[in-house]
Coordinates of C-alpha atoms in Angstrom, one line a residue:
X1 CA 18.8 -19.3 19.6
X2 CA 15.7 -17.6 19.0
X3 CA 14.9 -14.3 17.2
X4 CA 12.2 -12.0 19.2
X5 CA 9.2 -12.7 17.6
X6 CA 6.5 -11.2 20.8
X7 CA 5.2 -7.8 19.1
X8 CA 4.8 -5.1 21.2
X9 CA 0.8 -4.4 21.9
X10 CA 1.0 -1.7 19.9
X11 CA 1.7 -3.3 16.8
X12 CA -0.6 -6.0 17.7
X13 CA -4.0 -5.9 14.8
X14 CA -6.2 -7.1 17.9
X15 CA -5.0 -3.8 19.7
X16 CA -5.3 -1.3 16.5
X17 CA -8.9 -2.3 15.5
X18 CA -10.6 -2.5 18.9
X19 CA -8.6 0.7 20.1
X20 CA -9.8 2.5 16.8
X21 CA -13.6 0.8 17.7
X22 CA -13.7 2.4 21.2
X23 CA -11.8 5.6 20.9
X24 CA -14.2 6.3 17.5
X25 CA -17.0 5.1 17.7
X26 CA -17.6 4.4 21.1
X27 CA -16.2 7.6 23.1
X28 CA -18.5 10.3 20.7
X29 CA -21.4 8.2 21.3
X30 CA -20.8 8.8 24.9
X31 CA -20.2 12.3 24.8
X32 CA -23.7 12.3 23.2
X33 CA -25.2 10.5 26.0
X34 CA -23.8 12.6 28.1
X35 CA -25.9 15.5 26.8
X36 CA -28.9 12.8 26.4
X37 CA -28.8 9.8 28.0
X38 CA -32.1 8.6 25.7
X39 CA -29.7 9.1 22.5
X40 CA -28.6 6.2 22.0
X41 CA -31.6 4.0 22.0
X42 CA -32.6 6.1 18.8
X43 CA -33.0 4.1 15.4
X44 CA -31.2 7.2 13.9
X45 CA -27.7 6.8 16.3
X46 CA -28.4 2.8 16.2
X47 CA -27.7 3.1 12.1
X48 CA -24.9 5.5 12.6
X49 CA -23.2 3.1 15.3
X50 CA -23.6 0.3 12.4
X51 CA -22.6 2.0 9.5
X52 CA -19.5 3.3 11.2
X53 CA -18.2 0.2 12.7
X54 CA -18.3 -1.0 8.8
X55 CA -16.7 2.1 7.5
X56 CA -13.9 1.8 10.4
X57 CA -13.0 -2.3 9.9
X58 CA -13.6 -1.4 6.0
X59 CA -10.9 1.4 6.6
X60 CA -8.5 -0.8 8.8
X61 CA -8.2 -3.1 6.9
X62 CA -7.9 -2.1 3.5
X63 CA -5.2 0.7 5.0
X64 CA -3.5 -2.4 6.4
X65 CA -2.9 -4.3 2.6
X66 CA -1.9 -1.3 1.3
X67 CA 0.5 -1.0 3.9
X68 CA 2.3 -4.4 3.0
X69 CA 3.3 -3.6 -0.3
X70 CA 7.3 -2.6 0.3
X71 CA 8.2 1.1 -0.3
X72 CA 4.7 2.4 0.8
X73 CA 4.6 5.4 3.1
X74 CA 1.6 3.8 4.8
X75 CA 0.9 7.0 7.2
X76 CA 0.6 9.0 3.9
X77 CA -2.5 6.8 3.1
X78 CA -4.6 7.1 6.1
X79 CA -6.7 9.8 5.5
X80 CA -7.8 9.2 1.8
X81 CA -8.1 5.3 3.0
X82 CA -10.6 6.0 5.1
X83 CA -12.4 8.8 3.5
X84 CA -13.1 6.3 0.6
X85 CA -14.5 3.8 3.2
X86 CA -16.6 6.2 5.2
X87 CA -17.7 8.1 1.8
X88 CA -18.9 5.0 0.3
X89 CA -21.0 3.6 3.4
X90 CA -22.4 7.1 3.6
X91 CA -23.2 7.9 1.1
X92 CA -25.0 4.6 0.5
X93 CA -26.9 5.8 3.6
X94 CA -27.9 9.0 2.2
X95 CA -29.2 6.9 -1.5
X96 CA -31.6 4.8 0.7
X97 CA -32.2 8.4 2.6
X98 CA -31.4 6.5 5.7
X99 CA -31.8 9.0 8.4
X100 CA -28.3 9.1 10.8
X101 CA -26.3 10.8 13.4
X102 CA -24.6 13.8 11.2
X103 CA -22.4 14.2 14.6
X104 CA -21.7 10.9 15.3
X105 CA -20.5 9.7 11.4
X106 CA -18.6 13.3 11.4
X107 CA -16.7 12.6 14.6
X108 CA -16.1 8.8 14.1
X109 CA -14.2 9.6 10.5
X110 CA -12.0 12.4 12.3
X111 CA -11.0 10.4 15.2
X112 CA -10.4 7.3 13.6
X113 CA -7.4 9.2 11.2
X114 CA -6.4 10.6 14.5
X115 CA -6.4 6.8 15.9
X116 CA -3.9 5.4 13.4
X117 CA -1.9 8.4 13.0
X118 CA -1.4 8.7 16.5
X119 CA -0.5 4.7 16.1
X120 CA 1.8 5.4 13.3
X121 CA 3.6 8.2 15.1
X122 CA 4.5 5.3 18.4
X123 CA 5.0 2.9 16.2
X124 CA 7.8 4.0 14.1
X125 CA 10.4 3.5 16.4
X126 CA 8.8 0.3 18.1
X127 CA 8.8 -1.3 14.5
X128 CA 11.9 -0.9 12.6
X129 CA 12.6 -2.7 9.4
X130 CA 15.8 -4.8 10.4
X131 CA 16.7 -8.3 8.4
X132 CA 19.0 -10.6 8.9
X133 CA 20.8 -11.7 5.9
X134 CA 22.3 -15.6 5.9
X135 CA 25.4 -15.7 3.9
X136 CA 25.9 -17.4 0.9
X137 CA 24.0 -17.4 -3.2
X138 CA 23.3 -13.9 -4.5
X139 CA 22.7 -12.0 -1.5
X140 CA 25.9 -9.6 -1.6
X141 CA 23.6 -7.2 -3.8
X142 CA 21.3 -7.0 -0.7
X143 CA 22.6 -4.1 0.6
X144 CA 22.4 -1.9 -2.4
X145 CA 19.0 -1.9 -1.4
X146 CA 17.8 1.5 0.6
X147 CA 15.2 1.9 3.3
X148 CA 16.4 -1.8 5.0
X149 CA 18.8 -2.0 8.1
X150 CA 20.7 -5.5 6.8
X151 CA 22.3 -7.2 9.6
X152 CA 24.7 -9.9 8.0
X153 CA 24.4 -13.1 10.0
X154 CA 27.6 -14.6 10.3
X155 CA 26.7 -18.0 12.3
X156 CA 24.2 -20.3 12.6
X157 CA 24.3 -19.3 16.6
X158 CA 24.2 -15.7 16.4
X159 CA 21.2 -14.3 17.9
X160 CA 19.6 -10.5 16.0
X161 CA 17.4 -8.4 18.1
X162 CA 14.4 -7.2 16.8
X163 CA 14.6 -8.6 13.2
X164 CA 11.5 -8.4 11.2
X165 CA 12.8 -11.2 9.2
X166 CA 15.6 -12.9 7.7
X167 CA 16.6 -13.2 4.1
X168 CA 18.5 -16.3 2.4
X169 CA 19.1 -18.0 -1.4
X170 CA 16.8 -20.7 -1.0
X171 CA 17.9 -21.7 -4.5
X172 CA 22.1 -22.0 -2.9
X173 CA 23.7 -24.9 -1.7
X174 CA 23.0 -24.1 2.3
X175 CA 25.1 -26.0 4.5
X176 CA 22.9 -28.2 7.2
X177 CA 23.2 -25.8 10.1
X178 CA 22.4 -23.1 7.5
X179 CA 19.1 -24.9 6.7
X180 CA 18.5 -25.8 10.1
X181 CA 18.8 -22.5 11.4
X182 CA 16.3 -21.2 8.9
X183 CA 13.6 -24.0 9.4
X184 CA 14.2 -22.6 13.2
X185 CA 13.3 -19.7 12.0
X186 CA 10.2 -20.6 10.6
X187 CA 8.8 -22.8 13.0
X188 CA 9.2 -19.8 15.8
X189 CA 7.3 -17.4 14.1
X190 CA 10.3 -15.5 12.2
X191 CA 9.7 -14.9 7.9
X192 CA 12.6 -15.9 6.0
X193 CA 12.3 -14.5 2.6
X194 CA 13.8 -15.4 -0.6
X195 CA 16.5 -13.1 -1.7
X196 CA 14.6 -12.4 -4.9
X197 CA 11.2 -12.1 -3.5
X198 CA 12.6 -9.7 -1.4
X199 CA 14.6 -7.9 -4.0
X200 CA 11.3 -7.8 -6.1
X201 CA 9.4 -6.3 -2.9
X202 CA 11.6 -4.0 -1.8
X203 CA 12.5 -2.3 -5.3
X204 CA 8.5 -2.5 -6.5
X205 CA 9.9 -4.3 -9.6
X206 CA 10.0 -7.6 -11.1
X207 CA 13.6 -8.7 -12.8
X208 CA 13.5 -10.5 -16.2
X209 CA 16.3 -11.0 -17.8
X210 CA 16.0 -15.0 -17.8
X211 CA 13.4 -16.7 -18.7
X212 CA 13.9 -19.5 -15.9
X213 CA 13.4 -16.6 -12.8
X214 CA 10.3 -16.1 -14.8
X215 CA 7.6 -18.6 -16.4
X216 CA 4.0 -17.4 -17.7
X217 CA 2.3 -19.0 -15.2
X218 CA 3.9 -17.6 -12.6
X219 CA 3.3 -14.3 -14.4
X220 CA -1.2 -14.6 -15.6
X221 CA -3.3 -12.3 -13.0
X222 CA -6.5 -13.0 -11.2
X223 CA -8.6 -14.4 -14.1
X224 CA -12.1 -13.3 -11.2
X225 CA -10.4 -9.9 -10.2
X226 CA -9.9 -9.0 -14.6
X227 CA -13.8 -9.9 -15.2
X228 CA -14.7 -7.7 -12.0
X229 CA -12.0 -5.1 -12.6
X230 CA -13.4 -4.7 -16.2
X231 CA -17.0 -4.2 -15.2
X232 CA -16.2 -1.6 -12.2
X233 CA -14.2 0.3 -15.5
X234 CA -17.0 0.1 -17.8
X235 CA -18.9 1.6 -15.0
X236 CA -16.8 4.4 -14.2
X237 CA -16.1 5.0 -18.1
X238 CA -19.7 6.0 -18.6
X239 CA -20.1 7.7 -15.6
X240 CA -17.1 9.9 -16.7
X241 CA -18.1 10.7 -20.2
X242 CA -21.5 11.7 -19.1
X243 CA -21.1 13.4 -16.2
X244 CA -18.5 15.3 -17.6
X245 CA -19.2 15.8 -21.3
X246 CA -19.7 19.4 -20.7
X247 CA -16.2 19.7 -18.9
X248 CA -15.3 17.6 -22.4
X249 CA -16.7 19.9 -24.7
X250 CA -14.6 23.2 -22.6
X251 CA -11.6 21.9 -23.4
X252 CA -12.4 21.0 -27.1
X253 CA -13.1 24.1 -27.5
X254 CA -10.6 25.7 -25.8
X255 CA -7.8 23.3 -28.3
X256 CA -9.9 24.1 -31.2
X257 CA -9.4 28.0 -30.2
X258 CA -5.5 27.8 -29.7
X259 CA -4.5 26.2 -32.6
X260 CA -6.2 24.9 -35.7
X261 CA -6.5 20.9 -36.0
X262 CA -9.1 18.4 -34.2
X263 CA -9.2 18.6 -30.5
X264 CA -9.0 14.6 -30.1
X265 CA -6.0 12.9 -31.5
X266 CA -6.1 9.1 -32.3
X267 CA -3.6 6.9 -32.6
X268 CA -3.3 2.6 -33.3
X269 CA -1.7 1.5 -30.5
X270 CA -0.6 -2.2 -29.3
X271 CA -2.9 -3.3 -27.1
X272 CA -5.3 -6.1 -25.0
X273 CA -3.2 -9.4 -25.8
X274 CA -1.4 -8.2 -28.6
X275 CA -4.5 -6.9 -30.6
X276 CA -4.4 -2.6 -32.0
X277 CA -6.4 -0.7 -30.6
X278 CA -7.2 3.0 -31.6
X279 CA -6.4 5.5 -28.6
X280 CA -8.2 8.7 -28.1
X281 CA -6.8 11.7 -26.4
X282 CA -7.3 15.5 -26.3
X283 CA -4.6 16.9 -28.6
X284 CA -2.0 18.2 -27.1
X285 CA 0.6 19.4 -29.9
X286 CA 0.7 21.7 -33.4
X287 CA 0.1 19.5 -36.3
X288 CA 3.0 20.5 -38.3
X289 CA 6.0 18.0 -36.7
X290 CA 9.3 17.6 -37.4
X291 CA 11.6 15.9 -40.7
X292 CA 12.5 12.3 -39.1
X293 CA 11.4 8.9 -39.3
X294 CA 8.4 7.4 -37.7
X295 CA 10.0 6.3 -34.3
X296 CA 11.6 10.1 -33.9
X297 CA 7.6 11.4 -34.7
X298 CA 6.2 9.0 -31.8
X299 CA 8.8 10.0 -29.1
X300 CA 7.8 12.9 -27.5
X301 CA 10.6 14.3 -25.7
X302 CA 11.1 17.0 -23.0
X303 CA 10.4 20.4 -23.8
X304 CA 9.2 19.2 -27.1
X305 CA 8.2 22.4 -28.9
X306 CA 5.1 20.7 -30.4
X307 CA 3.6 20.4 -27.6
X308 CA 0.8 24.3 -27.1
X309 CA 0.7 25.9 -23.7
X310 CA -2.9 24.5 -23.1
X311 CA -1.4 21.0 -24.4
X312 CA 1.4 21.5 -21.0
X313 CA -1.3 22.1 -19.1
X314 CA -3.3 19.3 -20.3
X315 CA -0.4 17.0 -19.7
X316 CA 0.7 17.8 -16.5
X317 CA -2.5 17.3 -15.1
X318 CA -3.3 14.3 -17.5
X319 CA -6.7 15.5 -18.2
X320 CA -5.8 14.6 -21.6
X321 CA -6.2 11.3 -21.1
X322 CA -9.8 11.5 -20.2
X323 CA -11.3 10.6 -23.6
X324 CA -9.9 7.1 -23.6
X325 CA -12.8 5.8 -21.1
X326 CA -14.1 5.4 -25.0
X327 CA -11.6 2.6 -25.1
X328 CA -12.5 1.6 -21.4
X329 CA -16.1 1.7 -22.7
X330 CA -14.8 -0.5 -26.0
X331 CA -13.2 -3.0 -24.2
X332 CA -9.9 -1.9 -24.9
X333 CA -8.5 -0.6 -22.2
X334 CA -8.7 -0.3 -18.4
X335 CA -8.1 2.5 -16.2
X336 CA -5.3 0.5 -14.4
X337 CA -2.8 -1.0 -16.4
X338 CA 0.7 -0.8 -18.4
X339 CA 0.5 1.9 -20.3
X340 CA -0.2 1.3 -24.4
X341 CA 2.4 2.2 -26.4
X342 CA 2.6 3.3 -30.4
X343 CA 3.5 0.8 -32.9
X344 CA 6.4 1.6 -34.1
X345 CA 7.5 1.8 -30.5
X346 CA 6.1 -1.3 -29.3
X347 CA 7.6 -2.8 -32.4
X348 CA 10.9 -1.3 -31.6
X349 CA 10.8 -2.5 -28.3
X350 CA 9.7 -5.9 -28.5
X351 CA 13.1 -5.9 -31.0
X352 CA 14.8 -4.8 -28.4
X353 CA 14.2 -6.3 -25.2
X354 CA 13.0 -10.0 -23.8
X355 CA 9.2 -10.6 -22.0
X356 CA 8.3 -7.5 -24.0
X357 CA 4.9 -8.5 -25.5
X358 CA 4.5 -10.5 -21.5
X359 CA 3.2 -6.9 -20.6
X360 CA -0.1 -7.2 -22.8
X361 CA -1.3 -10.1 -20.7
X362 CA -3.5 -7.5 -18.6
X363 CA -5.3 -4.8 -21.0
X364 CA -3.5 -1.4 -20.9
X365 CA -4.6 1.3 -18.8
X366 CA -4.3 5.1 -18.5
X367 CA -2.3 4.9 -15.5
X368 CA -0.2 2.3 -14.0
X369 CA 2.4 1.6 -11.3
X370 CA 5.2 2.2 -14.0
X371 CA 3.5 5.5 -14.7
X372 CA 2.9 6.6 -11.0
X373 CA 6.8 5.4 -9.7
X374 CA 8.6 6.3 -13.0
X375 CA 6.8 8.7 -15.0
X376 CA 7.0 8.9 -19.0
X377 CA 10.0 7.2 -20.3
X378 CA 11.1 6.2 -23.8
X379 CA 15.0 5.6 -24.4
X380 CA 15.2 1.5 -24.6
X381 CA 17.3 1.9 -21.1
X382 CA 14.6 3.7 -19.6
X383 CA 11.6 0.9 -20.9
X384 CA 13.6 -1.9 -19.4
X385 CA 13.3 -0.2 -16.1
X386 CA 9.5 0.5 -17.0
X387 CA 8.8 -3.3 -17.6
X388 CA 10.7 -4.3 -14.8
X389 CA 7.9 -1.8 -12.7
X390 CA 4.9 -3.1 -15.5
X391 CA 6.0 -7.0 -14.5
X392 CA 5.9 -5.8 -10.9
X393 CA 2.0 -4.8 -11.4
X394 CA 1.0 -8.3 -12.6
X395 CA 2.7 -10.6 -10.3
X396 CA 0.9 -8.8 -7.9
X397 CA -2.4 -7.8 -9.6
X398 CA -5.2 -6.9 -6.8
X399 CA -7.6 -4.4 -5.8
X400 CA -5.4 -3.2 -3.1
X401 CA -2.6 -2.3 -5.6
X402 CA -4.9 -0.3 -7.7
X403 CA -5.7 1.1 -4.8
X404 CA -2.6 2.3 -4.4
X405 CA -1.8 3.3 -7.8
X406 CA -5.1 5.9 -7.6
X407 CA -4.0 7.7 -4.5
X408 CA -0.5 8.2 -6.4
X409 CA -2.0 9.0 -9.1
X410 CA -3.7 11.7 -7.6
X411 CA -0.5 12.6 -6.2
X412 CA 1.4 12.7 -9.7
X413 CA -1.6 14.9 -11.0
X414 CA -1.7 17.5 -8.6
X415 CA 2.1 17.6 -8.9
X416 CA 2.9 16.8 -12.2
X417 CA 5.6 14.0 -11.8
X418 CA 6.9 12.4 -15.1
X419 CA 4.7 14.8 -17.3
X420 CA 7.0 15.7 -20.8

């Protein structure tokens, strides 16, 4: 018995990329040549074709990597991914004052996005996400996960049509027949997933209830990327502080005019490797705080009366977080990472939740995986949910996940998702 493993032509990477290069680069060049046959030998045209080739290939590979993260509607990231790759390549050409064909560059970008949008629509029915479940062990909970067509494989002789893979509890005591079935599937090229692996992928969270399931060794992030990311963070923070300093001044003035008190709010929070750092934000609340213990004062509730009118706008757009570029320059934070909590809340969560301190293994961020998926939370039950997202980020720590978070953060800023 064999699961089908021959992919449709439209689903093959080689066809997608070569077709995209032909449609997005060769076709506009041929159109230009129909009006001026000599244009192809001009240096600016050759430079443009080479640059478009790099931008198109980079955009395609980045889009494929982003689409590998489960739960991601990859179609929605086609335009921003190719916009970013083309922008970087052609801004570099512009910076070095190299002449290029604007028609060829614009046509290549437009037709690149059209090609992959069209492919996405055409392949949606060709590549349904269908997974077979091998009975045995802890697999019963899989059917509660939406977005997948689940099929129970009742016998090792059963044929599953057009499955994207099979799932099994590889720690369960499976029979020899099922173990041979799993081996055959792997040899035939059909992906075989462990139940815990596929659960984490589809829910975008890492379950952390038991130490035996997640050791520190499996959660240590890529050290090389940590260093690269810190350098990128530092340069971006310096750019933001220098270029947007006039805007920061106007925001600070507006805060001072609306309510008494300083424009900036500072608070000690638990940071990288458990070190305390002072985090800066634009002040969004009135100075008078309600009576209560320190824990209650540190929690921002929905409809909090302390928030000013300007403060609500700053929170919804996340502009209030931008002064934390200072913390990034000081090496205390990153643009992307688990959100740093106030000391009183962090110590409360540490006392209530196992593994909470492990989230400090990477630098805290202004935005992060939990923020774009869950928004602002404060209750212990919600923080446990948030911790699952934080561990998913740490376990899948990579530039591709960071790019995905950037795209989702832009959407969050436009919609105000999760703001309080």
